């Protein structure tokens, strides 16, 4: 199923996601140490980064239970291991020169996340129906974090 991620405005880093099974979703990035929010239907989930160099992120329900946990085994690699209620997945950047990420379940590619082109914040998520939508949105949040940090590094 193809999801379309549209920036809320030209200056905003937040996204409206079209095409989910429950209508529109939102991905909101928190400032500094504040948690980000992923809103899917009536559910508002908190996406948290645990320390700058820990390589660990979680997607948590409002009650505090973890839905998905992501770990980056090697800090300088664009590979993330996602573990959660919907299964275990690996999010891999295809190359250092491309922004596209593929999502794997074992050795099988089950999805992709990519920006529309180099001059826009618009992006797409295309995953099998076996991948829960909150896992797809969390994987997009991680990919968008890397795109934002790469853009900030180029700007300095």
Short mmCIF file of C-alpha atoms in Angstrom, two decimals, residues 76-129:
data_model
loop_
_atom_site.label_atom_id
_atom_site.label_comp_id
_atom_site.label_asym_id
_atom_site.label_seq_id
_atom_site.Cartn_x
_atom_site.Cartn_y
_atom_site.Cartn_z
CA UNK A 76 27.98 5.35 11.13
CA UNK A 77 25.80 2.98 9.11
CA UNK A 78 22.31 3.69 7.81
CA UNK A 79 20.91 0.39 9.11
CA UNK A 80 18.30 0.11 11.86
CA UNK A 81 16.85 -3.02 13.47
CA UNK A 82 13.16 -2.66 14.36
CA UNK A 83 11.56 -5.02 16.89
CA UNK A 84 7.93 -4.83 17.90
CA UNK A 85 4.48 -6.31 18.14
CA UNK A 86 4.21 -6.53 14.35
CA UNK A 87 7.46 -8.48 13.89
CA UNK A 88 11.15 -7.85 13.35
CA UNK A 89 12.35 -5.69 10.47
CA UNK A 90 15.57 -4.12 9.21
CA UNK A 91 15.57 -0.63 7.72
CA UNK A 92 18.55 -0.18 5.38
CA UNK A 93 19.78 2.79 3.39
CA UNK A 94 20.63 1.61 -0.12
CA UNK A 95 23.79 3.67 -0.44
CA UNK A 96 25.50 6.71 1.03
CA UNK A 97 24.54 8.70 -2.07
CA UNK A 98 20.79 7.96 -2.10
CA UNK A 99 18.09 8.82 0.41
CA UNK A 100 16.02 5.70 -0.25
CA UNK A 101 15.52 3.14 2.52
CA UNK A 102 14.32 -0.43 2.12
CA UNK A 103 12.51 -2.38 4.83
CA UNK A 104 13.33 -6.08 5.15
CA UNK A 105 11.76 -8.96 7.04
CA UNK A 106 14.62 -11.44 7.16
CA UNK A 107 16.03 -11.48 3.63
CA UNK A 108 12.78 -10.44 1.96
CA UNK A 109 12.21 -6.79 1.03
CA UNK A 110 8.77 -5.83 2.33
CA UNK A 111 8.83 -2.09 1.74
CA UNK A 112 10.58 1.11 0.70
CA UNK A 113 10.70 4.73 1.85
CA UNK A 114 11.98 7.45 -0.46
CA UNK A 115 11.73 11.21 -1.10
CA UNK A 116 9.89 12.26 -4.25
CA UNK A 117 13.01 14.05 -5.55
CA UNK A 118 15.97 16.07 -4.30
CA UNK A 119 14.16 19.42 -4.13
CA UNK A 120 11.12 18.51 -2.03
CA UNK A 121 10.24 17.22 1.42
CA UNK A 122 7.44 15.08 -0.04
CA UNK A 123 8.06 11.36 0.42
CA UNK A 124 6.47 7.96 -0.14
CA UNK A 125 6.12 4.78 1.90
CA UNK A 126 5.33 1.58 0.01
CA UNK A 127 5.09 -1.52 2.21
CA UNK A 128 3.40 -4.91 2.15
CA UNK A 129 0.20 -5.23 4.15
#
